Coordinates of N, CA and C and ligand atoms in Angstrom, one line a residue:
M1 N -4.9 21.6 -7.8 CA -4.0 20.4 -8.2 C -3.8 19.6 -6.9
K2 N -4.1 18.3 -7.0 CA -3.9 17.5 -5.8 C -2.5 16.9 -5.8
K3 N -2.0 16.6 -4.6 CA -0.7 16.0 -4.5 C -0.8 14.5 -4.5
I4 N -0.2 13.8 -5.5 CA -0.3 12.4 -5.5 C 1.0 11.9 -4.8
L5 N 0.8 10.9 -3.9 CA 2.0 10.5 -3.1 C 2.6 9.2 -3.6
L6 N 3.9 9.1 -3.5 CA 4.6 7.8 -3.9 C 4.9 7.0 -2.6
A7 N 4.7 5.7 -2.7 CA 5.0 4.9 -1.5 C 5.9 3.8 -2.0
P8 N 7.2 4.0 -1.8 CA 8.2 2.9 -2.1 C 7.9 1.6 -1.3
S9 N 7.9 0.5 -2.0 CA 7.6 -0.8 -1.3 C 9.0 -1.4 -1.0
I10 N 9.3 -1.6 0.2 CA 10.7 -2.1 0.6 C 10.8 -3.6 0.3
L11 N 9.8 -4.2 -0.2 CA 9.9 -5.6 -0.5 C 11.0 -5.8 -1.6
A12 N 11.2 -4.8 -2.4 CA 12.2 -4.9 -3.5 C 13.6 -4.4 -3.0
A13 N 13.7 -3.9 -1.8 CA 14.9 -3.3 -1.3 C 16.0 -4.3 -1.1
N14 N 17.2 -3.8 -0.9 CA 18.4 -4.7 -0.5 C 18.4 -4.8 1.0
F15 N 17.9 -5.9 1.5 CA 17.8 -6.0 3.0 C 19.1 -5.9 3.7
F16 N 20.2 -6.2 3.1 CA 21.5 -6.1 3.7 C 21.7 -4.7 4.2
K17 N 21.1 -3.7 3.5 CA 21.3 -2.3 3.9 C 19.9 -1.6 3.9
L18 N 19.0 -2.2 4.6 CA 17.6 -1.7 4.6 C 17.5 -0.3 5.0
G19 N 18.1 0.0 6.2 CA 18.0 1.4 6.7 C 18.5 2.4 5.7
E20 N 19.6 2.2 5.1 CA 20.1 3.2 4.1 C 19.1 3.3 2.9
E21 N 18.6 2.1 2.5 CA 17.7 2.1 1.3 C 16.5 3.0 1.7
V22 N 15.9 2.8 2.9 CA 14.7 3.6 3.3 C 15.1 5.0 3.3
K23 N 16.2 5.4 4.0 CA 16.6 6.8 4.1 C 16.7 7.4 2.7
E24 N 17.3 6.7 1.8 CA 17.5 7.3 0.4 C 16.2 7.6 -0.3
V25 N 15.3 6.6 -0.3 CA 14.1 6.8 -1.1 C 13.2 7.9 -0.4
L26 N 13.3 8.1 0.9 CA 12.6 9.2 1.5 C 13.3 10.5 1.2
K27 N 14.6 10.5 1.2 CA 15.3 11.7 0.9 C 15.0 12.2 -0.5
F28 N 14.8 11.3 -1.4 CA 14.7 11.7 -2.8 C 13.2 11.8 -3.2
G29 N 12.3 11.8 -2.3 CA 10.9 12.1 -2.6 C 9.8 11.1 -2.3
G30 N 10.2 9.9 -1.8 CA 9.2 9.0 -1.4 C 8.4 9.6 -0.2
D31 N 7.1 9.3 -0.2 CA 6.3 10.0 0.8 C 5.9 9.1 2.0
I32 N 5.7 7.8 1.6 CA 5.2 6.8 2.6 C 6.1 5.5 2.4
I33 N 6.4 4.9 3.5 CA 7.1 3.5 3.3 C 6.0 2.5 3.3
H34 N 6.0 1.7 2.2 CA 5.0 0.6 2.0 C 5.7 -0.7 2.5
F35 N 5.1 -1.3 3.6 CA 5.8 -2.4 4.3 C 4.9 -3.7 4.1
D36 N 5.4 -4.5 3.2 CA 4.6 -5.7 2.8 C 4.9 -6.9 3.8
V37 N 3.9 -7.3 4.5 CA 4.1 -8.4 5.5 C 3.4 -9.6 4.9
M38 N 4.3 -10.7 4.7 CA 3.8 -11.9 4.2 C 4.1 -13.1 5.1
D39 N 3.2 -14.1 5.1 CA 3.3 -15.1 6.2 C 3.5 -16.6 5.7
N40 N 3.7 -16.8 4.4 CA 3.7 -18.1 3.8 C 2.4 -18.9 4.1
H41 N 1.3 -18.2 4.3 CA 0.0 -18.9 4.5 C -1.0 -18.2 3.7
Y42 N -1.2 -17.0 3.9 CA -2.2 -16.2 3.1 C -1.6 -16.1 1.7
V43 N -0.3 -15.8 1.7 CA 0.5 -15.8 0.4 C 1.7 -16.7 0.5
P44 N 2.2 -17.2 -0.6 CA 3.4 -18.1 -0.5 C 4.7 -17.4 -0.4
N45 N 4.9 -16.7 0.6 CA 6.2 -15.9 0.8 C 6.3 -15.5 2.2
I46 N 7.5 -15.2 2.7 CA 7.7 -14.7 4.0 C 8.5 -13.4 3.9
T47 N 8.1 -12.4 4.7 CA 9.0 -11.2 4.6 C 9.4 -10.8 6.0
F48 N 8.8 -9.8 6.6 CA 9.3 -9.2 7.8 C 8.1 -8.8 8.7
G49 N 8.4 -8.5 10.0 CA 7.3 -8.2 10.9 C 7.6 -7.0 11.7
P50 N 6.9 -6.9 12.9 CA 7.0 -5.7 13.7 C 8.4 -5.3 14.2
L51 N 9.2 -6.3 14.4 CA 10.6 -6.0 14.9 C 11.4 -5.2 13.9
V52 N 11.2 -5.5 12.6 CA 11.9 -4.7 11.6 C 11.3 -3.3 11.5
L53 N 10.0 -3.2 11.6 CA 9.4 -1.9 11.6 C 10.0 -1.0 12.7
E54 N 10.0 -1.7 13.9 CA 10.5 -1.0 15.1 C 11.9 -0.5 14.9
S55 N 12.7 -1.3 14.2 CA 14.1 -0.9 14.1 C 14.2 0.3 13.1
L56 N 13.3 0.4 12.2 CA 13.3 1.6 11.3 C 13.0 2.8 12.2
R57 N 11.9 2.7 13.0 CA 11.5 3.8 13.9 C 12.7 4.2 14.8
K58 N 13.4 3.2 15.3 CA 14.5 3.5 16.3 C 15.6 4.2 15.6
N59 N 15.6 4.2 14.3 CA 16.8 4.8 13.6 C 16.3 6.0 12.8
N60 N 15.4 6.7 13.4 CA 15.0 8.1 12.9 C 14.2 8.1 11.6
I61 N 13.5 7.0 11.3 CA 12.6 7.1 10.2 C 11.3 7.6 10.7
T62 N 10.9 8.8 10.3 CA 9.7 9.4 10.9 C 8.6 9.6 9.9
H63 N 8.8 9.2 8.7 CA 7.8 9.3 7.7 C 6.7 8.3 8.0
P64 N 5.5 8.4 7.4 CA 4.5 7.4 7.6 C 4.9 6.0 7.1
I65 N 4.6 5.0 7.8 CA 4.8 3.6 7.4 C 3.5 2.9 7.3
E66 N 3.1 2.4 6.1 CA 1.9 1.7 6.0 C 2.2 0.2 5.9
V67 N 1.5 -0.5 6.8 CA 1.7 -2.0 6.8 C 0.7 -2.7 6.0
H68 N 1.1 -3.3 4.9 CA 0.2 -4.1 4.1 C 0.2 -5.5 4.6
L69 N -0.8 -5.9 5.3 CA -0.8 -7.2 6.0 C -1.3 -8.3 5.0
M70 N -0.4 -9.1 4.5 CA -0.9 -10.3 3.7 C -0.7 -11.5 4.6
V71 N -1.4 -11.6 5.6 CA -1.3 -12.7 6.6 C -2.7 -13.2 7.0
N72 N -2.7 -14.5 7.4 CA -3.9 -15.1 7.9 C -3.6 -16.1 9.0
P73 N -4.1 -15.9 10.2 CA -5.1 -15.0 10.6 C -4.4 -13.6 11.0
I74 N -5.3 -12.6 11.0 CA -4.9 -11.3 11.5 C -5.4 -11.2 12.9
T75 N -4.5 -11.2 13.9 CA -5.0 -11.2 15.3 C -4.9 -9.8 15.9
E76 N -5.6 -9.6 17.0 CA -5.5 -8.3 17.7 C -4.1 -8.1 18.2
L77 N -3.5 -9.1 18.6 CA -2.1 -9.0 19.1 C -1.2 -8.5 18.0
L78 N -1.3 -9.0 16.8 CA -0.5 -8.6 15.7 C -0.7 -7.1 15.4
I79 N -1.9 -6.7 15.4 CA -2.2 -5.3 15.2 C -1.6 -4.4 16.2
K80 N -1.7 -4.9 17.5 CA -1.1 -4.1 18.6 C 0.4 -4.0 18.4
Q81 N 1.0 -5.1 18.0 CA 2.5 -5.2 17.8 C 2.9 -4.2 16.8
F82 N 2.2 -4.1 15.7 CA 2.5 -3.2 14.6 C 2.3 -1.8 15.0
S83 N 1.2 -1.6 15.7 CA 0.9 -0.2 16.2 C 2.0 0.2 17.2
D84 N 2.4 -0.6 18.1 CA 3.4 -0.3 19.1 C 4.8 0.0 18.4
A85 N 5.0 -0.8 17.3 CA 6.3 -0.6 16.6 C 6.3 0.7 15.8
G86 N 5.2 1.3 15.6 CA 5.2 2.6 14.9 C 4.5 2.7 13.6
A87 N 3.7 1.7 13.3 CA 2.9 1.7 12.0 C 1.9 2.9 12.0
T88 N 1.8 3.6 10.9 CA 0.8 4.7 10.9 C -0.5 4.2 10.3
T89 N -0.4 3.2 9.4 CA -1.6 2.6 8.7 C -1.5 1.1 8.7
I90 N -2.6 0.5 8.8 CA -2.6 -1.0 8.7 C -3.7 -1.3 7.6
I91 N -3.2 -2.0 6.6 CA -4.1 -2.4 5.4 C -4.3 -3.9 5.5
I92 N -5.6 -4.3 5.5 CA -5.9 -5.7 5.6 C -6.7 -6.2 4.3
H93 N -6.6 -7.5 4.1 CA -7.4 -8.1 3.0 C -8.7 -8.7 3.6
P94 N -9.8 -8.4 3.1 CA -11.1 -8.9 3.6 C -11.2 -10.4 3.5
E95 N -10.5 -11.0 2.6 CA -10.6 -12.5 2.4 C -10.1 -13.2 3.7
T96 N -9.3 -12.5 4.5 CA -8.7 -13.2 5.6 C -9.6 -13.3 6.9
T97 N -10.8 -12.7 6.8 CA -11.6 -12.7 8.1 C -13.1 -12.7 7.8
F98 N -13.8 -13.3 8.8 CA -15.3 -13.2 8.8 C -15.7 -12.0 9.6
Y99 N -14.7 -11.3 10.2 CA -15.1 -10.2 11.1 C -14.5 -8.9 10.7
L100 N -14.7 -8.6 9.5 CA -14.1 -7.3 8.9 C -14.4 -6.1 9.8
E101 N -15.7 -6.0 10.1 CA -16.1 -4.8 10.9 C -15.4 -4.7 12.2
K102 N -15.1 -5.9 12.8 CA -14.5 -5.9 14.1 C -13.0 -5.5 13.9
L103 N -12.4 -6.1 12.9 CA -10.9 -5.8 12.7 C -10.7 -4.3 12.4
I104 N -11.7 -3.7 11.7 CA -11.6 -2.3 11.4 C -11.6 -1.5 12.7
Q105 N -12.5 -1.9 13.6 CA -12.5 -1.2 14.9 C -11.2 -1.4 15.7
V106 N -10.7 -2.6 15.7 CA -9.5 -2.9 16.4 C -8.3 -2.0 15.9
I107 N -8.2 -1.9 14.6 CA -7.1 -1.1 14.0 C -7.3 0.4 14.5
K108 N -8.5 0.8 14.4 CA -8.7 2.2 14.9 C -8.4 2.4 16.4
Y109 N -8.8 1.4 17.1 CA -8.6 1.5 18.6 C -7.1 1.6 18.9
Y110 N -6.3 1.0 18.1 CA -4.8 1.0 18.3 C -4.2 2.3 17.6
G111 N -5.0 3.2 17.1 CA -4.5 4.5 16.7 C -4.0 4.5 15.3
C112 N -4.3 3.5 14.5 CA -3.8 3.5 13.1 C -4.9 3.8 12.1
K113 N -4.5 4.3 11.0 CA -5.4 4.5 9.9 C -5.7 3.1 9.3
I114 N -6.9 2.9 8.8 CA -7.3 1.6 8.3 C -7.5 1.6 6.8
G115 N -6.8 0.6 6.2 CA -6.9 0.4 4.8 C -7.5 -1.0 4.4
I116 N -8.3 -1.0 3.4 CA -8.7 -2.4 2.9 C -8.1 -2.6 1.5
A117 N -7.6 -3.8 1.3 CA -7.0 -4.1 0.0 C -7.9 -5.0 -0.7
L118 N -8.0 -4.7 -2.0 CA -8.9 -5.5 -2.9 C -8.0 -6.3 -3.9
N119 N -8.0 -7.6 -3.8 CA -7.2 -8.4 -4.8 C -7.8 -8.2 -6.1
P120 N -7.1 -8.5 -7.2 CA -7.6 -8.3 -8.5 C -9.0 -9.0 -8.7
S121 N -9.1 -10.1 -8.1 CA -10.4 -10.9 -8.3 C -11.5 -10.5 -7.2
T122 N -11.1 -9.6 -6.3 CA -12.1 -9.3 -5.3 C -12.9 -8.1 -5.7
S123 N -14.2 -8.2 -5.5 CA -15.1 -7.2 -6.0 C -15.2 -6.0 -5.0
F124 N -15.4 -4.8 -5.5 CA -15.6 -3.6 -4.7 C -16.8 -3.8 -3.7
S125 N -17.8 -4.6 -4.1 CA -18.9 -4.8 -3.2 C -18.6 -5.3 -1.8
V126 N -17.4 -5.9 -1.7 CA -17.0 -6.4 -0.4 C -16.8 -5.3 0.6
V127 N -16.4 -4.1 0.1 CA -16.2 -3.0 1.1 C -17.3 -2.0 1.1
E128 N -18.3 -2.2 0.2 CA -19.3 -1.1 0.0 C -20.0 -0.7 1.3
N129 N -20.1 -1.7 2.2 CA -20.8 -1.3 3.5 C -19.9 -0.6 4.5
F130 N -18.6 -0.5 4.2 CA -17.7 0.0 5.2 C -17.1 1.4 4.8
L131 N -17.7 2.0 3.7 CA -17.0 3.2 3.2 C -16.9 4.3 4.2
D132 N -17.8 4.3 5.2 CA -17.7 5.4 6.2 C -16.7 5.1 7.3
Q133 N -16.2 3.9 7.2 CA -15.3 3.5 8.3 C -13.8 3.4 7.9
I134 N -13.5 3.5 6.7 CA -12.1 3.2 6.3 C -11.5 4.5 5.7
D135 N -10.1 4.5 5.8 CA -9.4 5.7 5.3 C -8.8 5.4 3.9
I136 N -8.5 4.2 3.6 CA -7.7 3.9 2.4 C -8.3 2.7 1.7
L137 N -8.4 2.7 0.4 CA -8.8 1.6 -0.4 C -7.6 1.3 -1.3
L138 N -7.0 0.1 -1.1 CA -5.8 -0.3 -1.8 C -6.2 -1.3 -2.9
I139 N -6.1 -0.8 -4.2 CA -6.4 -1.7 -5.3 C -5.2 -2.4 -5.7
M140 N -5.3 -3.8 -5.6 CA -4.1 -4.6 -6.0 C -4.2 -4.8 -7.5
S141 N -3.1 -4.4 -8.2 CA -3.0 -4.6 -9.6 C -2.1 -5.8 -10.0
V142 N -1.8 -6.6 -9.0 CA -1.1 -7.9 -9.2 C -1.7 -8.8 -8.2
T143 N -1.5 -10.1 -8.3 CA -1.8 -11.1 -7.3 C -0.9 -10.9 -6.1
P144 N -1.3 -10.7 -4.9 CA -0.4 -10.5 -3.8 C 0.6 -11.6 -3.6
G145 N 1.7 -11.3 -3.1 CA 2.7 -12.4 -2.7 C 4.1 -12.2 -3.3
L146 N 4.2 -11.4 -4.3 CA 5.5 -11.3 -5.0 C 5.7 -9.9 -5.6
G147 N 6.9 -9.4 -5.5 CA 7.2 -8.1 -6.2 C 7.5 -8.4 -7.7
G148 N 7.6 -7.4 -8.5 CA 8.1 -7.5 -9.8 C 7.2 -8.2 -10.8
Q149 N 5.9 -8.2 -10.5 CA 4.9 -8.8 -11.5 C 4.4 -7.7 -12.4
K150 N 3.7 -8.2 -13.5 CA 3.2 -7.3 -14.5 C 1.8 -6.8 -14.0
F151 N 1.6 -5.5 -14.2 CA 0.3 -4.8 -13.9 C -0.8 -5.5 -14.8
L152 N -1.9 -5.9 -14.1 CA -3.0 -6.5 -14.8 C -3.9 -5.4 -15.5
P153 N -4.0 -5.4 -16.8 CA -4.6 -4.3 -17.5 C -6.1 -4.0 -17.1
F154 N -6.8 -5.1 -16.7 CA -8.2 -4.9 -16.4 C -8.4 -4.0 -15.2
I155 N -7.3 -3.8 -14.4 CA -7.4 -3.0 -13.2 C -7.7 -1.5 -13.5
F156 N -7.3 -1.1 -14.7 CA -7.6 0.3 -15.0 C -9.1 0.6 -15.0
E157 N -9.9 -0.4 -15.5 CA -11.3 -0.2 -15.6 C -11.9 -0.3 -14.2
K158 N -11.3 -1.2 -13.4 CA -11.8 -1.4 -12.0 C -11.6 -0.1 -11.2
I159 N -10.4 0.6 -11.4 CA -10.2 1.8 -10.7 C -11.2 2.9 -11.2
F160 N -11.4 3.0 -12.5 CA -12.3 3.9 -13.0 C -13.7 3.8 -12.4
Y161 N -14.1 2.5 -12.3 CA -15.4 2.2 -11.7 C -15.5 2.6 -10.3
I162 N -14.5 2.2 -9.5 CA -14.5 2.5 -8.1 C -14.4 4.1 -7.8
K163 N -13.5 4.7 -8.6 CA -13.3 6.2 -8.4 C -14.7 6.9 -8.6
E164 N -15.4 6.4 -9.6 CA -16.7 7.1 -10.0 C -17.7 6.9 -8.8
I165 N -17.7 5.7 -8.2 CA -18.6 5.5 -7.1 C -18.2 6.4 -5.9
L166 N -16.9 6.4 -5.6 CA -16.5 7.2 -4.4 C -16.8 8.6 -4.6
D167 N -16.6 9.1 -5.8 CA -16.8 10.6 -6.1 C -18.3 10.9 -6.0
R168 N -19.1 10.0 -6.6 CA -20.6 10.2 -6.6 C -21.1 10.1 -5.1
K169 N -20.6 9.2 -4.3 CA -21.1 9.1 -2.9 C -20.4 10.1 -2.0
K170 N -19.5 10.9 -2.6 CA -18.7 11.9 -1.8 C -18.0 11.3 -0.6
K171 N -17.3 10.2 -0.9 CA -16.5 9.5 0.1 C -15.1 10.0 0.1
N172 N -14.6 10.4 1.2 CA -13.3 10.9 1.3 C -12.3 9.8 1.6
I173 N -12.1 8.9 0.6 CA -11.2 7.7 0.9 C -10.0 7.8 0.0
I174 N -8.9 7.5 0.5 CA -7.6 7.6 -0.3 C -7.6 6.3 -1.2
L175 N -7.4 6.6 -2.5 CA -7.4 5.5 -3.4 C -5.9 5.2 -3.8
E176 N -5.5 4.0 -3.5 CA -4.1 3.6 -3.6 C -4.0 2.4 -4.6
V177 N -2.9 2.4 -5.3 CA -2.7 1.2 -6.3 C -1.4 0.6 -6.0
D178 N -1.4 -0.8 -6.0 CA -0.2 -1.5 -5.6 C 0.1 -2.7 -6.6
G179 N 1.2 -2.6 -7.2 CA 1.7 -3.8 -8.0 C 2.0 -3.5 -9.5
G180 N 3.2 -3.7 -9.9 CA 3.5 -3.6 -11.3 C 3.5 -2.2 -11.9
I181 N 3.7 -1.2 -11.1 CA 3.6 0.2 -11.6 C 5.0 0.6 -12.1
T182 N 5.0 1.2 -13.3 CA 6.2 1.6 -14.0 C 6.1 2.9 -14.6
L183 N 7.2 3.4 -15.2 CA 7.1 4.7 -15.9 C 6.1 4.6 -17.1
K184 N 5.9 3.4 -17.5 CA 5.0 3.2 -18.7 C 3.5 3.3 -18.4
N185 N 3.1 2.9 -17.1 CA 1.7 2.9 -16.8 C 1.2 4.0 -15.8
I186 N 2.2 4.7 -15.2 CA 1.8 5.6 -14.1 C 0.9 6.7 -14.6
Q187 N 1.1 7.2 -15.8 CA 0.4 8.3 -16.3 C -1.1 8.0 -16.3
K188 N -1.5 6.8 -16.7 CA -2.9 6.4 -16.8 C -3.5 6.4 -15.4
L189 N -2.7 6.0 -14.4 CA -3.2 6.0 -13.0 C -3.4 7.4 -12.5
V190 N -2.5 8.3 -12.9 CA -2.6 9.7 -12.5 C -3.9 10.3 -13.1
L191 N -4.1 10.0 -14.3 CA -5.3 10.5 -15.0 C -6.6 9.9 -14.4
L192 N -6.5 8.7 -13.9 CA -7.7 8.1 -13.3 C -8.0 8.7 -11.9
G193 N -7.1 9.5 -11.4 CA -7.3 10.2 -10.1 C -7.0 9.4 -8.9
V194 N -6.0 8.5 -9.0 CA -5.6 7.8 -7.7 C -4.8 8.8 -6.8
D195 N -4.7 8.4 -5.6 CA -4.0 9.3 -4.6 C -2.6 8.9 -4.2
V196 N -2.4 7.6 -4.1 CA -1.1 7.0 -3.7 C -0.7 5.9 -4.6
I197 N 0.6 5.9 -5.0 CA 1.1 4.9 -5.9 C 2.2 4.2 -5.3
V198 N 2.1 2.8 -5.2 CA 3.2 2.0 -4.6 C 4.2 1.6 -5.7
L199 N 5.4 1.7 -5.4 CA 6.5 1.4 -6.3 C 7.5 0.5 -5.6
G200 N 7.7 -0.7 -6.1 CA 8.7 -1.6 -5.5 C 9.9 -1.7 -6.5
T201 N 9.8 -2.7 -7.4 CA 10.9 -3.0 -8.3 C 11.3 -1.8 -9.1
S202 N 10.3 -1.0 -9.5 CA 10.6 0.2 -10.4 C 11.5 1.2 -9.7
I203 N 11.6 1.2 -8.4 CA 12.6 2.0 -7.7 C 13.8 1.2 -7.4
F204 N 13.6 0.2 -6.5 CA 14.7 -0.5 -5.9 C 15.6 -1.3 -6.8
K205 N 15.1 -1.7 -8.0 CA 15.9 -2.4 -8.9 C 16.6 -1.5 -9.9
T206 N 16.5 -0.2 -9.7 CA 17.3 0.8 -10.5 C 18.5 1.2 -9.7
K207 N 19.5 1.8 -10.4 CA 20.7 2.2 -9.8 C 20.7 3.5 -9.1
N208 N 20.0 4.5 -9.7 CA 20.0 5.8 -9.2 C 18.6 6.2 -8.7
Y209 N 18.4 6.0 -7.4 CA 17.0 6.3 -6.9 C 16.6 7.7 -7.1
K210 N 17.5 8.6 -7.0 CA 17.2 10.1 -7.1 C 16.6 10.3 -8.5
K211 N 17.3 9.8 -9.5 CA 16.9 10.0 -10.9 C 15.5 9.3 -11.1
T212 N 15.4 8.1 -10.6 CA 14.2 7.3 -10.8 C 13.0 8.0 -10.2
L213 N 13.2 8.5 -9.0 CA 12.0 9.2 -8.3 C 11.7 10.5 -9.1
E214 N 12.8 11.2 -9.6 CA 12.5 12.4 -10.3 C 11.7 12.1 -11.6
N215 N 12.0 11.0 -12.2 CA 11.3 10.6 -13.4 C 9.9 10.3 -13.1
F216 N 9.6 9.6 -12.0 CA 8.2 9.3 -11.6 C 7.5 10.6 -11.3
K217 N 8.2 11.5 -10.6 CA 7.5 12.7 -10.1 C 7.1 13.6 -11.3
K218 N 7.8 13.5 -12.4 CA 7.4 14.3 -13.6 C 5.9 13.9 -14.0
F219 N 5.5 12.7 -13.8 CA 4.2 12.3 -14.2 C 3.1 12.8 -13.2
L220 N 3.5 13.2 -12.1 CA 2.6 13.6 -11.0 C 2.1 15.0 -11.2
L221 N 2.9 15.8 -12.0 CA 2.5 17.2 -12.3 C 1.6 17.2 -13.5
Y222 N 0.3 17.5 -13.2 CA -0.6 17.7 -14.3 C -1.6 18.8 -14.1
Ligands
LIG1 C1 2.7 -7.5 -3.8 C2 3.0 -6.4 -2.8 C3 3.4 -5.1 -3.5 C4 4.8 -5.2 -4.2 C5 4.9 -4.2 -5.3 O1 2.2 -8.6 -3.0 O2 1.9 -6.1 -2.1 O3 3.5 -4.1 -2.6 O4 5.8 -5.0 -3.3 O5 6.1 -4.4 -5.9 P1 6.2 -4.1 -7.5 O6 6.1 -2.6 -7.6 O7 7.6 -4.6 -7.8 O8 5.1 -4.8 -8.2
LIG2 ZN1 1.9 -4.2 -1.0

């Protein structure tokens, strides 16, 4: 039985008490903090940057923090800043660069795991040549830029298709899904064999995180 990990996305957290929110979701079973960085350019929204990540690290948050970079341009300086701040993983969107192969190397050079995010409309073929170089494939199940959107149903088939290729090619890549995941659709994702599930609104907009996470965890046992 493999362990499926839950990655609470703090985009939906109450920023007034961000530290407490992060500590709570980790205490009650969150495995990875999903850190959505938006720049009002690649996506029409602004969130937070390396300084906020650093402040989490300075306050004893030791769990993995994956930075989902929805910014353009992605510079080496930005990658260095996130790495210095304590990011464990940096996930980038291939649409933001002509130099994907170079960015992958830069992220590795700074000691982070490398993830590639595929927008709903982005084809798997974009990453096909990089399967030996990446650690994580993040399948977006909503258009990036906003929390609380509805899961796009055609993504189930996309995951099925990608999972089949990865298995057939024996690629050891973590398959992660991000956007619109709820208690109603998580089971399908588990059955499709995904490894990491991002949860924003479905955790942070509920009252009792302990109960919510317990309810999600029930679906992970199969
Ligand atoms: C969307 C972000 C997601 C988002 C998920 O642009 O990348 O990580 O926070 O939030 P929910 O779970 O509310 O869709
Ligand atoms: Zn995200």
